[in-house]
XYZ file of C-alpha atoms in Angstrom:
645
model
C 0.000 0.000 0.000
C 1.382 3.413 -0.960
C 2.428 6.029 1.586
C 0.112 8.434 -0.210
C -2.822 6.108 0.407
C -1.995 5.769 4.101
C -1.543 9.526 4.437
C -4.938 10.165 2.887
C -6.568 7.686 5.245
C -5.444 9.960 8.044
C -6.397 13.144 6.199
C -9.472 12.099 4.224
C -10.853 15.487 3.321
C -7.638 16.949 1.922
C -7.433 14.669 -1.092
C -10.263 15.735 -3.411
C -8.899 16.460 -6.882
C -11.717 18.484 -8.418
C -14.116 21.075 -7.086
C -17.191 19.643 -8.766
C -16.938 15.874 -9.095
C -15.319 14.741 -5.859
C -12.673 12.038 -5.993
C -10.646 11.138 -2.901
C -7.207 9.896 -3.853
C -7.152 6.983 -1.349
C -10.237 5.387 -2.877
C -9.076 6.108 -6.418
C -5.663 4.568 -5.729
C -7.118 1.531 -3.987
C -9.451 0.797 -6.886
C -6.858 1.301 -9.623
C -4.201 -0.727 -7.796
C -6.470 -3.780 -7.576
C -8.682 -3.355 -10.642
C -8.950 -5.824 -13.497
C -8.461 -4.376 -17.010
C -12.244 -4.118 -17.445
C -12.736 -2.258 -14.167
C -9.763 -0.007 -14.919
C -11.388 0.866 -18.260
C -14.661 1.774 -16.537
C -12.967 3.881 -13.881
C -10.881 5.667 -16.509
C -14.006 6.724 -18.414
C -16.356 8.199 -15.815
C -18.056 10.434 -18.373
C -19.110 7.400 -20.414
C -20.148 5.178 -17.518
C -21.340 7.930 -15.131
C -19.679 6.015 -12.291
C -20.090 7.369 -8.778
C -18.948 5.619 -5.598
C -19.045 6.379 -1.883
C -17.208 4.082 0.522
C -17.666 4.637 4.269
C -15.368 3.134 6.871
C -16.730 2.895 10.409
C -14.759 2.929 13.640
C -16.110 2.649 17.175
C -15.064 4.108 20.487
C -15.012 2.145 23.736
C -18.738 2.781 24.188
C -19.590 1.533 20.718
C -20.319 4.967 19.256
C -19.524 5.035 15.512
C -17.344 7.474 13.600
C -17.690 7.604 9.814
C -15.224 8.472 7.047
C -16.625 8.846 3.557
C -14.381 8.218 0.534
C -15.652 9.402 -2.840
C -14.983 8.507 -6.441
C -16.410 10.921 -9.021
C -19.435 11.830 -6.907
C -21.306 14.820 -8.251
C -24.838 15.673 -7.163
C -25.240 17.729 -10.335
C -24.555 14.700 -12.562
C -27.959 13.159 -13.240
C -28.527 9.441 -12.957
C -31.899 7.746 -12.898
C -32.462 6.503 -9.326
C -34.962 3.870 -10.509
C -36.141 1.689 -7.614
C -33.892 3.258 -4.988
C -36.675 5.834 -4.473
C -38.711 3.015 -2.943
C -36.448 3.080 0.112
C -37.407 6.552 1.397
C -41.084 5.754 0.827
C -40.759 2.650 2.999
C -39.234 4.757 5.776
C -41.848 7.503 5.421
C -44.730 5.006 5.396
C -43.651 3.503 8.725
C -43.210 6.995 10.142
C -46.700 7.987 8.997
C -48.201 4.855 10.550
C -46.625 5.916 13.847
C -48.143 9.373 13.488
C -51.561 7.849 12.813
C -51.128 5.411 15.731
C -51.809 2.456 13.468
C -50.079 -0.919 13.370
C -48.097 -1.542 10.190
C -49.974 -4.822 9.573
C -53.434 -3.264 9.776
C -55.212 -3.980 6.440
C -54.891 -1.027 4.037
C -57.527 -0.748 1.310
C -56.861 1.520 -1.655
C -59.733 3.019 -3.639
C -59.619 4.953 -6.927
C -60.783 8.498 -7.637
C -58.937 9.751 -10.741
C -58.008 8.637 -14.225
C -55.743 5.574 -14.499
C -55.952 4.920 -10.757
C -56.703 1.375 -9.609
C -58.185 -0.010 -6.407
C -56.647 -2.729 -4.218
C -58.660 -4.721 -1.686
C -56.726 -7.994 -1.588
C -53.113 -9.125 -1.679
C -52.599 -12.784 -2.536
C -48.940 -12.527 -1.536
C -49.887 -11.853 2.086
C -50.499 -14.680 4.526
C -53.957 -13.310 5.339
C -54.709 -12.229 1.762
C -54.932 -8.552 2.734
C -52.743 -5.590 1.741
C -50.848 -3.664 4.405
C -47.984 -1.202 4.700
C -45.815 -3.932 6.218
C -46.458 -6.358 3.355
C -45.686 -3.689 0.760
C -42.397 -2.843 2.483
C -41.397 -6.515 2.568
C -41.919 -6.817 -1.191
C -40.070 -3.582 -1.888
C -36.899 -4.871 -0.246
C -37.178 -8.544 -1.200
C -37.583 -8.118 -4.982
C -38.118 -4.366 -5.544
C -41.824 -4.784 -6.282
C -43.217 -1.883 -8.352
C -46.855 -2.168 -7.311
C -45.846 -2.105 -3.643
C -44.024 1.182 -4.277
C -47.041 2.617 -6.114
C -49.318 1.827 -3.164
C -47.031 3.508 -0.646
C -46.736 6.499 -2.999
C -50.543 6.731 -2.933
C -50.737 6.321 0.844
C -48.187 9.075 1.395
C -49.092 11.496 -1.390
C -46.700 13.463 -3.553
C -46.740 16.597 -1.388
C -46.294 14.677 1.862
C -43.277 12.856 0.439
C -41.459 16.032 -0.492
C -42.404 18.071 2.552
C -41.108 15.383 4.876
C -37.917 14.578 2.970
C -37.043 18.263 2.690
C -37.655 18.760 6.407
C -35.019 16.058 6.959
C -32.489 17.920 4.818
C -33.041 16.276 1.421
C -33.589 19.513 -0.486
C -32.764 18.297 -4.010
C -34.858 15.131 -4.019
C -37.702 14.670 -6.484
C -40.119 11.695 -6.363
C -42.939 12.576 -8.736
C -43.806 9.325 -10.521
C -45.423 6.010 -9.878
C -43.943 3.035 -11.713
C -46.881 2.778 -14.074
C -47.782 4.739 -17.190
C -49.274 8.026 -15.978
C -49.093 11.663 -16.978
C -47.500 14.307 -14.781
C -50.964 15.526 -13.775
C -52.182 12.016 -12.948
C -49.173 11.457 -10.707
C -50.128 14.553 -8.707
C -53.409 12.837 -7.764
C -53.231 10.050 -5.194
C -55.904 7.552 -4.240
C -58.238 7.457 -1.245
C -56.973 4.976 1.359
C -58.693 3.241 4.278
C -57.351 1.196 7.177
C -59.881 -1.333 8.403
C -60.105 -4.123 10.946
C -63.046 -6.506 11.287
C -65.197 -4.281 9.091
C -64.446 -1.195 11.194
C -62.665 1.746 9.559
C -59.839 2.920 11.809
C -58.633 5.700 9.536
C -59.840 7.099 6.223
C -57.684 9.296 3.969
C -59.370 11.093 1.071
C -57.940 11.506 -2.408
C -55.148 14.102 -2.385
C -53.847 16.470 -5.052
C -50.402 18.079 -4.903
C -50.380 21.551 -6.430
C -46.818 22.447 -5.396
C -44.426 23.435 -8.173
C -41.171 21.571 -8.847
C -37.972 23.027 -10.203
C -37.585 21.676 -13.726
C -35.297 24.476 -14.894
C -32.357 22.140 -15.547
C -32.919 20.146 -18.714
C -31.694 16.544 -18.559
C -31.244 14.716 -21.882
C -29.685 11.237 -22.151
C -28.602 9.204 -25.187
C -29.240 9.999 -28.831
C -32.478 8.029 -29.421
C -35.280 6.424 -27.484
C -38.410 4.327 -27.895
C -41.631 5.996 -26.753
C -44.694 4.402 -25.147
C -46.137 3.743 -28.615
C -43.106 1.605 -29.532
C -41.868 4.236 -31.972
C -38.165 5.025 -32.287
C -37.638 8.738 -31.633
C -34.284 9.918 -32.929
C -33.693 12.448 -30.184
C -32.291 12.050 -26.647
C -34.655 10.888 -23.915
C -35.818 13.709 -21.650
C -35.413 12.948 -17.923
C -36.086 16.531 -16.806
C -39.371 15.621 -15.097
C -38.340 12.166 -13.846
C -37.521 11.124 -10.289
C -34.204 12.375 -8.951
C -32.217 11.371 -5.853
C -28.474 12.197 -5.711
C -26.237 9.328 -4.621
C -24.885 11.329 -1.664
C -28.437 11.772 -0.406
C -29.266 8.085 -0.835
C -26.121 7.201 1.114
C -27.035 9.622 3.913
C -30.626 8.372 3.893
C -29.505 4.791 4.512
C -27.134 5.882 7.266
C -29.978 7.770 8.997
C -31.828 4.443 9.408
C -28.903 2.064 9.984
C -27.337 4.499 12.464
C -30.164 6.869 13.500
C -28.189 8.154 16.473
C -25.459 9.409 14.120
C -27.599 12.099 12.481
C -29.306 15.147 13.954
C -32.715 14.484 15.501
C -34.463 16.615 12.888
C -32.918 14.453 10.138
C -34.147 11.157 11.590
C -37.341 9.312 10.831
C -39.683 9.168 13.820
C -39.457 5.403 14.191
C -39.420 3.005 17.116
C -37.011 0.171 17.776
C -39.472 -2.374 16.397
C -39.686 -0.384 13.143
C -35.916 -0.524 12.770
C -35.914 -4.254 13.505
C -38.574 -4.771 10.824
C -36.677 -2.689 8.267
C -33.335 -4.380 8.955
C -34.915 -7.805 8.651
C -36.421 -7.241 5.233
C -33.617 -5.083 3.851
C -31.313 -8.042 4.471
C -33.684 -10.945 3.765
C -33.284 -13.064 0.632
C -36.180 -14.177 -1.602
C -35.735 -17.815 -0.546
C -36.224 -16.778 3.089
C -39.736 -15.461 2.508
C -42.890 -17.571 2.852
C -45.268 -14.683 2.207
C -44.656 -13.840 -0.575
C -43.154 -17.111 -1.794
C -40.949 -16.554 -4.829
C -39.740 -18.673 -7.715
C -36.067 -18.664 -6.804
C -34.996 -19.573 -10.341
C -36.062 -16.033 -11.260
C -35.713 -14.311 -7.892
C -32.443 -15.899 -6.785
C -30.882 -14.967 -3.461
C -28.594 -12.237 -4.803
C -31.318 -10.785 -7.045
C -31.168 -7.408 -5.270
C -27.597 -7.633 -3.888
C -25.451 -5.930 -6.558
C -22.223 -5.360 -4.621
C -20.212 -8.622 -4.547
C -23.028 -11.047 -5.299
C -25.446 -10.529 -8.207
C -22.841 -11.137 -10.916
C -22.842 -14.890 -11.468
C -25.712 -15.277 -8.987
C -23.217 -15.737 -6.189
C -24.460 -17.050 -2.852
C -24.187 -14.862 0.203
C -22.232 -16.539 3.025
C -24.382 -17.225 6.070
C -22.289 -14.889 8.220
C -22.705 -11.856 5.945
C -25.811 -9.742 5.625
C -26.298 -6.824 3.251
C -28.869 -4.206 4.273
C -29.518 -2.359 1.041
C -31.715 -1.078 -1.756
C -30.957 -1.414 -5.455
C -32.380 0.146 -8.579
C -32.094 -0.594 -12.291
C -33.670 1.167 -15.257
C -32.740 2.740 -18.618
C -29.201 1.354 -18.325
C -28.611 2.854 -14.873
C -27.689 0.519 -11.978
C -27.531 1.688 -8.365
C -26.903 -0.003 -5.034
C -26.914 1.645 -1.593
C -25.684 -0.819 1.030
C -24.523 -1.480 4.580
C -22.443 -4.664 5.011
C -22.355 -6.592 8.301
C -20.001 -9.563 8.671
C -20.998 -11.332 11.887
C -18.079 -13.776 11.848
C -15.379 -11.108 11.603
C -17.294 -8.323 13.393
C -16.852 -6.150 10.339
C -18.994 -3.363 8.915
C -18.888 -0.728 6.192
C -21.150 1.185 3.854
C -20.868 1.505 0.089
C -23.064 3.167 -2.501
C -22.532 3.339 -6.222
C -24.046 3.690 -9.634
C -23.050 3.025 -13.232
C -24.604 3.656 -16.659
C -24.249 0.840 -19.199
C -25.877 1.680 -22.524
C -23.299 1.321 -25.275
C -25.586 2.079 -28.243
C -27.086 5.246 -26.737
C -30.668 4.098 -27.387
C -32.948 4.221 -24.329
C -36.054 2.262 -23.458
C -35.162 -0.593 -25.811
C -34.303 -3.056 -23.042
C -30.794 -3.519 -24.441
C -28.299 -2.641 -21.739
C -25.008 -4.199 -20.671
C -26.157 -5.140 -17.174
C -24.776 -8.684 -17.307
C -21.613 -7.952 -19.310
C -20.510 -4.768 -17.562
C -22.803 -3.542 -14.791
C -23.019 -6.476 -12.410
C -19.323 -7.415 -12.822
C -18.497 -3.802 -11.904
C -20.419 -4.081 -8.627
C -18.938 -7.498 -7.889
C -15.339 -6.401 -8.334
C -15.683 -3.071 -6.542
C -17.493 -4.812 -3.681
C -14.780 -7.445 -3.368
C -11.994 -4.847 -3.356
C -13.676 -2.793 -0.645
C -14.582 -5.819 1.460
C -11.002 -7.112 1.311
C -9.709 -3.686 2.253
C -12.128 -3.412 5.191
C -11.169 -6.892 6.394
C -7.434 -6.149 6.186
C -7.821 -2.784 7.925
C -10.367 -3.644 10.595
C -10.471 -1.146 13.477
C -9.002 -2.071 16.847
C -12.388 -1.898 18.542
C -14.736 -4.276 16.765
C -18.417 -3.322 16.526
C -21.240 -4.930 18.434
C -23.491 -6.109 15.590
C -26.066 -7.810 17.815
C -28.767 -5.322 16.813
C -28.518 -6.435 13.199
C -27.952 -10.111 14.012
C -31.065 -10.092 16.164
C -33.117 -8.527 13.363
C -32.345 -11.342 10.916
C -32.528 -14.168 13.440
C -34.613 -17.115 12.241
C -34.831 -16.074 8.589
C -35.357 -19.160 6.463
C -35.992 -21.350 9.507
C -39.192 -22.849 10.881
C -40.459 -20.463 13.571
C -40.557 -21.762 17.115
C -41.722 -20.534 20.484
C -39.023 -19.516 22.946
C -39.488 -20.768 26.483
C -36.049 -20.218 27.984
C -32.985 -18.019 27.588
C -29.295 -18.819 27.901
C -28.848 -21.583 30.488
C -25.160 -20.740 30.970
C -25.854 -17.300 32.465
C -27.334 -16.572 35.897
C -30.109 -14.413 34.536
C -33.848 -14.852 34.680
C -36.903 -12.822 33.732
C -39.806 -12.263 36.066
C -42.889 -12.261 33.816
C -46.347 -11.050 34.817
C -49.543 -11.520 32.827
C -52.848 -9.743 33.315
C -56.339 -9.515 31.851
C -59.206 -8.608 34.184
C -57.462 -8.395 37.575
C -54.719 -6.071 38.796
C -55.094 -6.276 42.569
C -51.403 -7.061 43.007
C -50.204 -4.245 40.761
C -49.344 -1.649 43.387
C -47.639 -4.132 45.697
C -45.666 -5.688 42.829
C -44.574 -2.268 41.571
C -43.346 -1.214 45.013
C -41.581 -4.534 45.625
C -39.710 -4.414 42.323
C -38.670 -0.813 42.902
C -37.470 -1.544 46.437
C -35.348 -4.489 45.244
C -34.056 -2.806 42.071
C -35.625 -5.380 39.750
C -36.933 -4.852 36.218
C -39.683 -7.222 35.097
C -41.816 -7.885 32.004
C -45.585 -7.412 31.903
C -47.729 -9.015 29.188
C -51.210 -7.540 29.375
C -54.332 -7.884 27.246
C -55.957 -5.166 25.175
C -58.807 -5.105 27.680
C -56.274 -4.520 30.470
C -54.614 -1.652 28.596
C -58.009 -0.085 27.813
C -59.298 -0.334 31.394
C -59.201 3.229 32.791
C -58.823 1.837 36.319
C -55.448 0.377 35.336
C -54.102 3.407 33.432
C -52.138 4.856 36.345
C -50.526 1.482 37.088
C -49.536 1.019 33.431
C -47.953 4.467 33.306
C -45.985 3.714 36.481
C -44.768 0.368 35.154
C -43.527 2.009 31.967
C -41.960 4.939 33.813
C -40.030 2.515 36.036
C -38.453 0.821 33.000
C -40.383 -2.445 32.948
C -41.069 -4.158 29.624
C -44.691 -4.024 28.457
C -45.971 -6.480 25.886
C -49.156 -8.012 24.447
C -51.180 -10.923 25.806
C -54.002 -10.853 23.180
C -56.867 -8.438 22.874
C -59.700 -10.277 24.604
C -57.866 -13.217 26.205
C -59.262 -15.647 23.660
C -58.513 -19.354 23.785
C -56.743 -19.946 20.468
C -56.679 -23.743 20.426
C -58.467 -26.619 22.128
C -57.241 -27.709 25.583
C -57.446 -31.414 24.783
C -56.774 -31.377 21.049
C -54.044 -28.809 20.790
C -53.787 -28.892 16.992
C -57.435 -27.885 16.723
C -57.704 -24.117 16.255
C -60.576 -22.214 17.847
C -59.895 -18.983 15.913
C -59.291 -18.159 12.261
C -56.175 -16.343 11.165
C -58.121 -13.119 10.621
C -59.652 -13.410 14.112
C -56.206 -13.964 15.611
C -54.744 -10.957 13.788
C -57.685 -8.725 14.698
C -57.346 -9.774 18.344
C -53.629 -9.035 18.424
C -54.166 -5.798 16.472
C -56.601 -4.622 19.138
C -53.980 -5.364 21.819
C -51.261 -3.408 20.022
C -53.520 -0.468 19.162
C -54.478 -0.200 22.832
C -50.775 0.004 23.706
C -50.193 2.612 20.992
C -52.978 4.823 22.334
C -51.186 4.865 25.698
C -47.988 6.000 23.995
C -46.219 2.675 24.623
C -43.579 1.418 22.168
C -44.450 -1.440 19.849
C -43.224 -4.711 21.406
C -41.470 -7.599 19.704
C -42.423 -10.424 22.059
C -45.924 -11.884 22.426
C -47.096 -14.159 25.233
C -50.327 -15.935 24.195
C -53.466 -15.979 26.362
C -53.754 -18.882 28.775
C -50.099 -19.566 27.826
C -51.595 -22.012 25.329
C -50.746 -22.178 21.636
C -49.835 -24.502 18.765
C -47.581 -24.384 15.692
C -50.114 -22.332 13.726
C -50.193 -19.603 16.370
C -46.386 -19.550 16.443
C -46.228 -19.181 12.660
C -48.928 -16.521 12.510
C -47.067 -14.550 15.173
C -43.815 -14.904 13.242
C -45.482 -13.803 9.990
C -46.343 -10.542 11.748
C -42.709 -10.009 12.640
C -43.140 -10.930 16.302
C -41.707 -13.669 18.493
C -43.975 -15.908 20.568
C -42.662 -16.731 24.030
C -43.971 -18.703 26.976
C -43.001 -19.317 30.587
C -40.295 -21.870 31.329
C -41.891 -25.119 32.560
C -40.723 -26.857 35.719
C -42.062 -24.775 38.593
C -45.643 -24.055 39.700
C -45.352 -20.251 39.797
C -48.029 -19.904 37.113
C -50.552 -21.695 39.375
C -50.935 -18.568 41.517
C -54.285 -17.891 39.764
C -55.961 -20.926 41.363
C -58.432 -20.686 44.258
C -59.813 -23.265 46.753
C -63.081 -23.821 44.882
C -61.028 -25.328 42.032
C -60.390 -28.420 44.154
C -57.246 -30.401 43.370
C -56.012 -27.701 40.958
C -55.636 -25.219 43.808
C -52.095 -24.607 45.029
C -51.364 -22.447 48.108
C -48.614 -19.846 47.933
C -46.151 -21.668 50.196
C -46.270 -24.671 47.845
C -45.689 -22.426 44.825
C -42.706 -20.810 46.531
C -41.354 -24.219 47.502
C -41.606 -25.482 43.892
C -39.378 -22.644 42.673
C -36.762 -23.182 45.388
C -36.676 -26.934 44.810
C -36.220 -26.566 41.080
C -33.373 -24.095 41.577
C -31.619 -26.411 44.032
C -32.053 -29.692 42.164
C -31.392 -28.794 38.520
C -27.805 -28.394 37.228
C -28.585 -25.107 35.462
C -30.888 -23.951 38.224
C -33.084 -21.106 37.039
C -30.600 -19.856 34.470
C -32.446 -18.363 31.500
C -35.809 -18.887 33.189
C -38.986 -16.965 32.405
C -40.811 -17.225 35.709
C -44.498 -16.422 35.287
C -46.717 -14.814 37.925
C -50.075 -13.024 37.585
C -50.475 -9.312 38.295
C -53.883 -9.999 39.813
C -56.057 -12.994 40.629
C -59.667 -13.926 41.297
C -60.985 -12.497 44.609
C -61.776 -16.059 45.695
C -58.047 -16.596 46.138
C -57.210 -15.006 49.473
C -53.664 -16.387 49.664
C -51.989 -14.072 47.158
C -48.626 -15.277 45.903
C -47.421 -11.802 44.988
C -46.997 -11.169 48.725
C -44.220 -13.791 48.614
C -42.315 -11.993 45.851
C -40.003 -10.054 48.163
C -38.842 -13.221 49.878
C -38.396 -15.110 46.598
C -36.491 -12.318 44.840
C -34.148 -11.733 47.788
C -33.404 -15.464 47.972
C -32.455 -15.560 44.294
C -30.481 -12.315 44.444
C -28.416 -13.745 47.283
C -27.666 -16.680 44.988
C -26.312 -14.193 42.437
C -29.195 -14.289 39.961
C -29.707 -11.167 37.887
C -33.289 -10.213 37.053
C -33.616 -8.819 33.513
C -36.436 -7.985 31.116
C -37.345 -10.473 28.389
C -35.595 -8.681 25.481
C -32.314 -8.716 27.377
C -32.741 -12.323 28.484
C -33.327 -13.454 24.896
C -30.908 -11.104 23.151
C -28.484 -13.928 22.382
C -31.149 -16.488 21.394
């Protein structure tokens, strides 16, 4: 490696060679030193190939806070390239943000009506597990295979004016997203469809048709090529006019991705107003491969795993190693190829960002479908990606990143979903889990006990519990004290038969509506969307596990072995009744007799019980917790207990 290259690594912003198109000498030298003859030819002719690249190295301090260094090759925000499907990425982010503003769950069915010429209505989605369209399902399809219709529907949900007002407020002043991916006039694209969110026949939110009258700056004429085919399949022997097309500079796309991958690294006003569960959802589907999706299920001969992974993998349909995930969005159209990506290597604890685009249209004719994607474009992304990955691996920072946030987001992709009933049995941690539906008589005592002993617990409560005004103060106190709050179903329905467990007692739509009610009740209280779901009666089957997983959530249950969950029983129940001293004894015995003790345990107790039970087990909590603390157990909330699962 040259001394000049090492010097520029230390002084990254002193090495630009032109005032307009920015090229940093370290990146230029690295690429040319390792380039094949074909790549060298491309890099030596940036005016022909319109190549732009941004490579970001990431270092961490002792607290894990990232520092970024951006290296540019021929980046120029004034050099037009067609962003194609990369504009779907900001719409996915904005749609989740808008759902938060509306206090709606991302899986709530979204029905699209029509109100203007060339608009179409959508009331079903056969790709979805429940057959219904939703913001979440559209986002999945956008990242899995870059689905055009999914983009169009989010465009209509957001509206042209909303898109630009919100992106500009986040600092993206030059962005222009003015077209659906369907044949429409400029005027037709200004009109967006009426949209309704419904659940069980009830309309939760209705948005009328919207028209955007705001003017756009089209003063800079953009002409590409020397000929083009028009929509009537006629060859027009003049350049194609992109003046009124979508526009999103590569630097802005790169910054946009960083604002979601590393939200804490940008100013608050530049972030999307998302919750942790939104980020988890986005990371999961930005990284997921077509073969890892059940809904939709794709023909992997067409939609192969690297179908939307340009850097390193799409050329030759290369397989992604299991330890590498690419969180990205690609676009391809009119000979333009673009990829905006964050790489995470879980084996080597390695990360970097890279964005790039290239134009491959040798004959200068546009809209004829004849572009050198396979011969030139994808090999370009493969070779550049390999060079930058090898460099990042050879120059890894001293402090390696904690990538658990991203590893957790993709956990279980491509695997059969399963319930989790226990955490890591090698660590002396356990989670105290409370459930509640109609009773909360122990709430105040439990809250005070946990606070006095410095313990954080997890509370899984039904929609009815969250909507009960008598419990509102308790819920606010639990949240304020840092306890985890999750769902336990809307109405505490029995999902499957007690004796014939495989026999469902609810349909999928009934299950989803019940869970939706639970989550909406939490949203109305200003509580964050949870990831973990504990089913009512702690009773479920494989179908309930899968349905939960399809909604991006993880089903959990208490760890079997003790009788703590029997604290709901009362004397009139006969042999089923268990007094509190026997419940306490069952926990102590299990801890003493089992090799792993209560390591990784989810110990379930009820926040309230039937008045017919006078012997309340929650009065024994102080004694039980102190006993376990003296045996060096750490009490943690469920997300922390299961973080390594």
